[in-house]
Amino acid sequence: MAQRRRQRDDRQQASSVSSEAKVRGRNNKVMNGAAGRDLTQNMDSGVAPDELAELRAALAAHAGQVADIEQAEEAVDAIEEELNSDRPRQTRLNLMLTGLTTSIGAATGVLTVVDKVRAVVNSMFT
């Protein structure tokens, strides 16, 4: 009996596979089949929360320098909503980021943060 158990354990160890995957977005379900059973892990990873928080802070700190602060804040909200949608669209996000850049104007302290957000967004689709 012990020998059978040990043989079964040896087969399971020999057939184990490890893998790595990038998961972005919200409410993703990661499934991994192993020895006839599925292991499920639900993920709620939010996209770019640190960068968006930094962008909002930069907008608040430089509100007097931003060409249209209201439009800029609305653009950030729309970008966050699109990022957290089931299927974020790169073209839509790039259009929103371009509009955000226009509404910011020459406030370089904010524009550098927008560039960080743009880099994170573009890395999602590569």
Short mmCIF file of N, CA and C in Angstrom, two decimals:
data_model
loop_
_atom_site.label_atom_id
_atom_site.label_comp_id
_atom_site.label_asym_id
_atom_site.label_seq_id
_atom_site.Cartn_x
_atom_site.Cartn_y
_atom_site.Cartn_z
N MET A 1 0.82 -1.19 0.00
CA MET A 1 0.00 0.00 0.00
C MET A 1 0.87 1.26 0.00
N ALA A 2 1.86 1.29 0.88
CA ALA A 2 2.77 2.44 0.96
C ALA A 2 3.54 2.61 -0.34
N GLN A 3 3.91 1.48 -0.95
CA GLN A 3 4.66 1.54 -2.19
C GLN A 3 3.80 2.15 -3.31
N ARG A 4 2.51 1.79 -3.39
CA ARG A 4 1.62 2.35 -4.40
C ARG A 4 1.47 3.85 -4.21
N ARG A 5 1.31 4.25 -2.96
CA ARG A 5 1.18 5.67 -2.65
C ARG A 5 2.43 6.43 -3.10
N ARG A 6 3.59 5.85 -2.81
CA ARG A 6 4.85 6.48 -3.17
C ARG A 6 4.97 6.56 -4.70
N GLN A 7 4.57 5.52 -5.42
CA GLN A 7 4.62 5.53 -6.88
C GLN A 7 3.68 6.60 -7.44
N ARG A 8 2.47 6.70 -6.87
CA ARG A 8 1.52 7.71 -7.30
C ARG A 8 2.09 9.10 -7.06
N ASP A 9 2.66 9.32 -5.89
CA ASP A 9 3.27 10.61 -5.57
C ASP A 9 4.41 10.93 -6.53
N ASP A 10 5.21 9.91 -6.87
CA ASP A 10 6.32 10.12 -7.80
C ASP A 10 5.79 10.51 -9.18
N ARG A 11 4.71 9.85 -9.64
CA ARG A 11 4.12 10.19 -10.94
C ARG A 11 3.59 11.62 -10.94
N GLN A 12 2.93 12.02 -9.84
CA GLN A 12 2.39 13.38 -9.77
C GLN A 12 3.50 14.41 -9.78
N GLN A 13 4.58 14.14 -9.08
CA GLN A 13 5.70 15.08 -9.08
C GLN A 13 6.35 15.14 -10.45
N ALA A 14 6.46 14.02 -11.11
CA ALA A 14 7.09 13.97 -12.43
C ALA A 14 6.24 14.70 -13.46
N SER A 15 4.91 14.73 -13.26
CA SER A 15 4.04 15.36 -14.25
C SER A 15 3.69 16.80 -13.88
N SER A 16 4.25 17.31 -12.80
CA SER A 16 3.91 18.68 -12.43
C SER A 16 4.57 19.65 -13.40
N VAL A 17 3.87 20.70 -13.71
CA VAL A 17 4.32 21.70 -14.67
C VAL A 17 4.13 23.06 -14.03
N SER A 18 5.08 23.91 -14.22
CA SER A 18 4.90 25.27 -13.74
C SER A 18 4.85 26.20 -14.94
N SER A 19 4.14 27.29 -14.79
CA SER A 19 4.04 28.25 -15.88
C SER A 19 3.89 29.64 -15.29
N GLU A 20 4.10 30.62 -16.14
CA GLU A 20 3.99 32.01 -15.73
C GLU A 20 3.12 32.71 -16.75
N ALA A 21 2.24 33.57 -16.29
CA ALA A 21 1.38 34.32 -17.20
C ALA A 21 1.19 35.73 -16.68
N LYS A 22 1.07 36.65 -17.62
CA LYS A 22 0.75 38.02 -17.24
C LYS A 22 -0.76 38.16 -17.25
N VAL A 23 -1.30 38.71 -16.20
CA VAL A 23 -2.74 38.89 -16.11
C VAL A 23 -2.98 40.36 -15.79
N ARG A 24 -3.74 41.01 -16.65
CA ARG A 24 -4.04 42.42 -16.45
C ARG A 24 -5.53 42.62 -16.50
N GLY A 25 -6.01 43.65 -15.87
CA GLY A 25 -7.43 43.95 -15.86
C GLY A 25 -8.06 43.54 -14.56
N ARG A 26 -9.37 43.56 -14.53
CA ARG A 26 -10.10 43.24 -13.32
C ARG A 26 -10.90 41.96 -13.51
N ASN A 27 -11.14 41.29 -12.41
CA ASN A 27 -12.01 40.11 -12.36
C ASN A 27 -11.57 39.02 -13.34
N ASN A 28 -10.28 38.77 -13.41
CA ASN A 28 -9.76 37.71 -14.25
C ASN A 28 -9.85 36.39 -13.51
N LYS A 29 -10.04 35.34 -14.24
CA LYS A 29 -10.08 34.01 -13.65
C LYS A 29 -8.91 33.21 -14.23
N VAL A 30 -8.04 32.76 -13.37
CA VAL A 30 -6.88 32.01 -13.80
C VAL A 30 -7.13 30.55 -13.44
N MET A 31 -7.06 29.67 -14.44
CA MET A 31 -7.31 28.26 -14.19
C MET A 31 -6.08 27.46 -14.56
N ASN A 32 -5.77 26.50 -13.75
CA ASN A 32 -4.60 25.65 -13.97
C ASN A 32 -5.02 24.22 -13.70
N GLY A 33 -5.05 23.40 -14.72
CA GLY A 33 -5.41 22.00 -14.54
C GLY A 33 -4.22 21.22 -14.02
N ALA A 34 -4.42 20.42 -13.01
CA ALA A 34 -3.33 19.62 -12.45
C ALA A 34 -3.89 18.28 -11.98
N ALA A 35 -3.36 17.21 -12.51
CA ALA A 35 -3.73 15.85 -12.08
C ALA A 35 -5.24 15.66 -12.07
N GLY A 36 -5.89 16.12 -13.16
CA GLY A 36 -7.32 15.88 -13.30
C GLY A 36 -8.20 16.82 -12.50
N ARG A 37 -7.65 17.84 -11.89
CA ARG A 37 -8.48 18.77 -11.14
C ARG A 37 -8.07 20.20 -11.51
N ASP A 38 -8.97 21.10 -11.36
CA ASP A 38 -8.69 22.50 -11.68
C ASP A 38 -8.47 23.30 -10.41
N LEU A 39 -7.49 24.16 -10.46
CA LEU A 39 -7.24 25.10 -9.39
C LEU A 39 -7.62 26.46 -9.93
N THR A 40 -8.50 27.15 -9.28
CA THR A 40 -8.97 28.43 -9.76
C THR A 40 -8.57 29.52 -8.79
N GLN A 41 -8.10 30.61 -9.35
CA GLN A 41 -7.73 31.76 -8.53
C GLN A 41 -8.35 32.99 -9.16
N ASN A 42 -9.23 33.65 -8.46
CA ASN A 42 -9.81 34.88 -8.96
C ASN A 42 -8.87 36.03 -8.64
N MET A 43 -8.72 36.91 -9.60
CA MET A 43 -7.81 38.02 -9.43
C MET A 43 -8.55 39.33 -9.66
N ASP A 44 -8.27 40.31 -8.86
CA ASP A 44 -8.81 41.64 -9.02
C ASP A 44 -7.62 42.58 -8.95
N SER A 45 -6.98 42.79 -10.08
CA SER A 45 -5.67 43.42 -10.06
C SER A 45 -5.68 44.90 -10.39
N GLY A 46 -6.80 45.50 -10.76
CA GLY A 46 -6.81 46.93 -11.06
C GLY A 46 -5.62 47.34 -11.91
N VAL A 47 -5.82 48.10 -12.93
CA VAL A 47 -4.75 48.46 -13.84
C VAL A 47 -4.25 49.85 -13.50
N ALA A 48 -2.96 49.96 -13.27
CA ALA A 48 -2.27 51.23 -13.06
C ALA A 48 -2.84 52.08 -11.93
N PRO A 49 -3.24 51.49 -10.81
CA PRO A 49 -3.82 52.32 -9.76
C PRO A 49 -2.82 53.33 -9.19
N ASP A 50 -1.56 52.94 -9.09
CA ASP A 50 -0.55 53.85 -8.55
C ASP A 50 -0.32 55.02 -9.49
N GLU A 51 -0.24 54.72 -10.79
CA GLU A 51 0.00 55.77 -11.77
C GLU A 51 -1.18 56.74 -11.85
N LEU A 52 -2.40 56.19 -11.78
CA LEU A 52 -3.58 57.07 -11.83
C LEU A 52 -3.68 57.92 -10.56
N ALA A 53 -3.34 57.36 -9.43
CA ALA A 53 -3.34 58.14 -8.18
C ALA A 53 -2.29 59.25 -8.26
N GLU A 54 -1.14 58.92 -8.81
CA GLU A 54 -0.08 59.92 -8.98
C GLU A 54 -0.53 61.02 -9.94
N LEU A 55 -1.25 60.63 -10.99
CA LEU A 55 -1.76 61.61 -11.96
C LEU A 55 -2.78 62.54 -11.31
N ARG A 56 -3.68 61.97 -10.53
CA ARG A 56 -4.67 62.81 -9.83
C ARG A 56 -3.98 63.77 -8.85
N ALA A 57 -2.97 63.29 -8.16
CA ALA A 57 -2.23 64.15 -7.22
C ALA A 57 -1.51 65.27 -7.98
N ALA A 58 -0.93 64.94 -9.13
CA ALA A 58 -0.24 65.96 -9.93
C ALA A 58 -1.22 67.00 -10.45
N LEU A 59 -2.40 66.56 -10.86
CA LEU A 59 -3.42 67.51 -11.31
C LEU A 59 -3.83 68.44 -10.17
N ALA A 60 -4.01 67.90 -9.00
CA ALA A 60 -4.39 68.72 -7.84
C ALA A 60 -3.28 69.70 -7.48
N ALA A 61 -2.04 69.24 -7.53
CA ALA A 61 -0.91 70.08 -7.16
C ALA A 61 -0.65 71.20 -8.16
N HIS A 62 -0.99 70.96 -9.42
CA HIS A 62 -0.72 71.94 -10.48
C HIS A 62 -2.00 72.47 -11.11
N ALA A 63 -3.09 72.45 -10.37
CA ALA A 63 -4.40 72.83 -10.92
C ALA A 63 -4.37 74.23 -11.56
N GLY A 64 -3.65 75.14 -10.98
CA GLY A 64 -3.58 76.50 -11.53
C GLY A 64 -2.83 76.59 -12.85
N GLN A 65 -1.99 75.60 -13.14
CA GLN A 65 -1.21 75.60 -14.38
C GLN A 65 -1.88 74.79 -15.50
N VAL A 66 -2.87 73.98 -15.13
CA VAL A 66 -3.54 73.13 -16.11
C VAL A 66 -4.54 73.97 -16.90
N ALA A 67 -4.50 73.81 -18.24
CA ALA A 67 -5.36 74.62 -19.11
C ALA A 67 -6.84 74.44 -18.80
N ASP A 68 -7.30 73.20 -18.66
CA ASP A 68 -8.71 72.93 -18.36
C ASP A 68 -8.77 71.80 -17.33
N ILE A 69 -8.73 72.16 -16.06
CA ILE A 69 -8.64 71.17 -14.98
C ILE A 69 -9.86 70.26 -14.93
N GLU A 70 -11.04 70.81 -15.19
CA GLU A 70 -12.26 70.00 -15.14
C GLU A 70 -12.23 68.92 -16.23
N GLN A 71 -11.87 69.32 -17.43
CA GLN A 71 -11.80 68.36 -18.53
C GLN A 71 -10.71 67.32 -18.27
N ALA A 72 -9.60 67.74 -17.68
CA ALA A 72 -8.51 66.82 -17.37
C ALA A 72 -8.96 65.78 -16.35
N GLU A 73 -9.66 66.21 -15.31
CA GLU A 73 -10.15 65.27 -14.29
C GLU A 73 -11.16 64.30 -14.87
N GLU A 74 -12.03 64.79 -15.74
CA GLU A 74 -13.00 63.90 -16.40
C GLU A 74 -12.29 62.88 -17.29
N ALA A 75 -11.22 63.31 -17.95
CA ALA A 75 -10.46 62.40 -18.81
C ALA A 75 -9.81 61.29 -17.98
N VAL A 76 -9.28 61.64 -16.82
CA VAL A 76 -8.66 60.63 -15.95
C VAL A 76 -9.72 59.62 -15.51
N ASP A 77 -10.90 60.10 -15.17
CA ASP A 77 -11.99 59.19 -14.78
C ASP A 77 -12.35 58.24 -15.92
N ALA A 78 -12.43 58.79 -17.14
CA ALA A 78 -12.77 57.98 -18.30
C ALA A 78 -11.67 56.95 -18.60
N ILE A 79 -10.42 57.35 -18.44
CA ILE A 79 -9.29 56.43 -18.66
C ILE A 79 -9.35 55.29 -17.66
N GLU A 80 -9.60 55.63 -16.40
CA GLU A 80 -9.69 54.58 -15.37
C GLU A 80 -10.84 53.62 -15.67
N GLU A 81 -11.96 54.16 -16.09
CA GLU A 81 -13.11 53.32 -16.41
C GLU A 81 -12.79 52.37 -17.56
N GLU A 82 -12.13 52.88 -18.58
CA GLU A 82 -11.77 52.04 -19.73
C GLU A 82 -10.74 50.99 -19.33
N LEU A 83 -9.75 51.37 -18.53
CA LEU A 83 -8.74 50.41 -18.08
C LEU A 83 -9.35 49.27 -17.28
N ASN A 84 -10.38 49.56 -16.52
CA ASN A 84 -11.00 48.54 -15.67
C ASN A 84 -12.17 47.84 -16.32
N SER A 85 -12.42 48.14 -17.59
CA SER A 85 -13.50 47.45 -18.31
C SER A 85 -13.06 46.03 -18.64
N ASP A 86 -14.01 45.21 -19.05
CA ASP A 86 -13.70 43.82 -19.39
C ASP A 86 -12.71 43.72 -20.54
N ARG A 87 -12.82 44.62 -21.49
CA ARG A 87 -11.94 44.61 -22.67
C ARG A 87 -11.46 46.03 -22.98
N PRO A 88 -10.45 46.48 -22.28
CA PRO A 88 -9.94 47.82 -22.57
C PRO A 88 -9.43 47.90 -24.01
N ARG A 89 -9.73 49.02 -24.67
CA ARG A 89 -9.33 49.20 -26.07
C ARG A 89 -8.18 50.19 -26.15
N GLN A 90 -7.11 49.77 -26.78
CA GLN A 90 -5.91 50.59 -26.87
C GLN A 90 -6.17 51.89 -27.63
N THR A 91 -6.88 51.81 -28.74
CA THR A 91 -7.11 53.03 -29.53
C THR A 91 -7.93 54.05 -28.73
N ARG A 92 -8.92 53.58 -28.02
CA ARG A 92 -9.73 54.49 -27.19
C ARG A 92 -8.88 55.10 -26.08
N LEU A 93 -8.06 54.30 -25.44
CA LEU A 93 -7.20 54.81 -24.37
C LEU A 93 -6.21 55.84 -24.91
N ASN A 94 -5.62 55.57 -26.07
CA ASN A 94 -4.69 56.53 -26.65
C ASN A 94 -5.37 57.84 -27.02
N LEU A 95 -6.60 57.76 -27.52
CA LEU A 95 -7.36 58.98 -27.82
C LEU A 95 -7.63 59.78 -26.54
N MET A 96 -8.01 59.08 -25.48
CA MET A 96 -8.28 59.75 -24.21
C MET A 96 -7.01 60.38 -23.64
N LEU A 97 -5.90 59.68 -23.76
CA LEU A 97 -4.63 60.23 -23.27
C LEU A 97 -4.21 61.46 -24.08
N THR A 98 -4.47 61.45 -25.38
CA THR A 98 -4.17 62.61 -26.20
C THR A 98 -5.05 63.79 -25.80
N GLY A 99 -6.33 63.53 -25.57
CA GLY A 99 -7.23 64.58 -25.10
C GLY A 99 -6.81 65.12 -23.74
N LEU A 100 -6.36 64.23 -22.87
CA LEU A 100 -5.88 64.63 -21.56
C LEU A 100 -4.68 65.55 -21.69
N THR A 101 -3.75 65.18 -22.56
CA THR A 101 -2.56 66.00 -22.78
C THR A 101 -2.95 67.39 -23.26
N THR A 102 -3.92 67.47 -24.15
CA THR A 102 -4.39 68.76 -24.65
C THR A 102 -5.01 69.59 -23.53
N SER A 103 -5.80 68.96 -22.68
CA SER A 103 -6.47 69.70 -21.61
C SER A 103 -5.48 70.14 -20.53
N ILE A 104 -4.35 69.46 -20.44
CA ILE A 104 -3.34 69.84 -19.45
C ILE A 104 -2.57 71.07 -19.91
N GLY A 105 -2.32 71.17 -21.19
CA GLY A 105 -1.58 72.33 -21.70
C GLY A 105 -0.10 72.17 -21.41
N ALA A 106 0.50 73.24 -20.84
CA ALA A 106 1.95 73.27 -20.64
C ALA A 106 2.39 72.92 -19.23
N ALA A 107 1.54 72.33 -18.43
CA ALA A 107 1.89 71.98 -17.05
C ALA A 107 2.81 70.76 -17.07
N THR A 108 4.11 71.01 -17.19
CA THR A 108 5.08 69.92 -17.38
C THR A 108 5.11 68.93 -16.21
N GLY A 109 4.82 69.40 -15.00
CA GLY A 109 4.78 68.51 -13.85
C GLY A 109 3.72 67.44 -13.99
N VAL A 110 2.65 67.75 -14.70
CA VAL A 110 1.58 66.79 -14.93
C VAL A 110 1.87 65.96 -16.18
N LEU A 111 2.43 66.59 -17.18
CA LEU A 111 2.70 65.89 -18.44
C LEU A 111 3.66 64.71 -18.26
N THR A 112 4.61 64.84 -17.36
CA THR A 112 5.53 63.72 -17.12
C THR A 112 4.80 62.51 -16.52
N VAL A 113 3.81 62.79 -15.69
CA VAL A 113 3.02 61.69 -15.11
C VAL A 113 2.12 61.07 -16.17
N VAL A 114 1.58 61.88 -17.07
CA VAL A 114 0.78 61.36 -18.18
C VAL A 114 1.62 60.41 -19.03
N ASP A 115 2.88 60.76 -19.24
CA ASP A 115 3.78 59.88 -20.00
C ASP A 115 3.96 58.53 -19.30
N LYS A 116 4.02 58.53 -17.98
CA LYS A 116 4.11 57.27 -17.23
C LYS A 116 2.86 56.42 -17.43
N VAL A 117 1.70 57.07 -17.36
CA VAL A 117 0.43 56.35 -17.56
C VAL A 117 0.39 55.80 -18.97
N ARG A 118 0.79 56.60 -19.95
CA ARG A 118 0.79 56.15 -21.35
C ARG A 118 1.70 54.92 -21.52
N ALA A 119 2.85 54.93 -20.87
CA ALA A 119 3.77 53.79 -20.97
C ALA A 119 3.15 52.52 -20.39
N VAL A 120 2.46 52.66 -19.26
CA VAL A 120 1.80 51.49 -18.65
C VAL A 120 0.69 50.98 -19.57
N VAL A 121 -0.10 51.89 -20.11
CA VAL A 121 -1.18 51.51 -21.02
C VAL A 121 -0.62 50.78 -22.23
N ASN A 122 0.41 51.35 -22.84
CA ASN A 122 0.97 50.72 -24.05
C ASN A 122 1.60 49.37 -23.73
N SER A 123 2.15 49.19 -22.53
CA SER A 123 2.73 47.89 -22.18
C SER A 123 1.66 46.82 -22.02
N MET A 124 0.43 47.22 -21.79
CA MET A 124 -0.67 46.26 -21.66
C MET A 124 -0.93 45.54 -22.98
N PHE A 125 -0.63 46.21 -24.08
CA PHE A 125 -1.00 45.69 -25.39
C PHE A 125 0.19 45.16 -26.19
N THR A 126 1.33 44.99 -25.53
CA THR A 126 2.49 44.47 -26.24
C THR A 126 2.75 43.04 -25.86
#
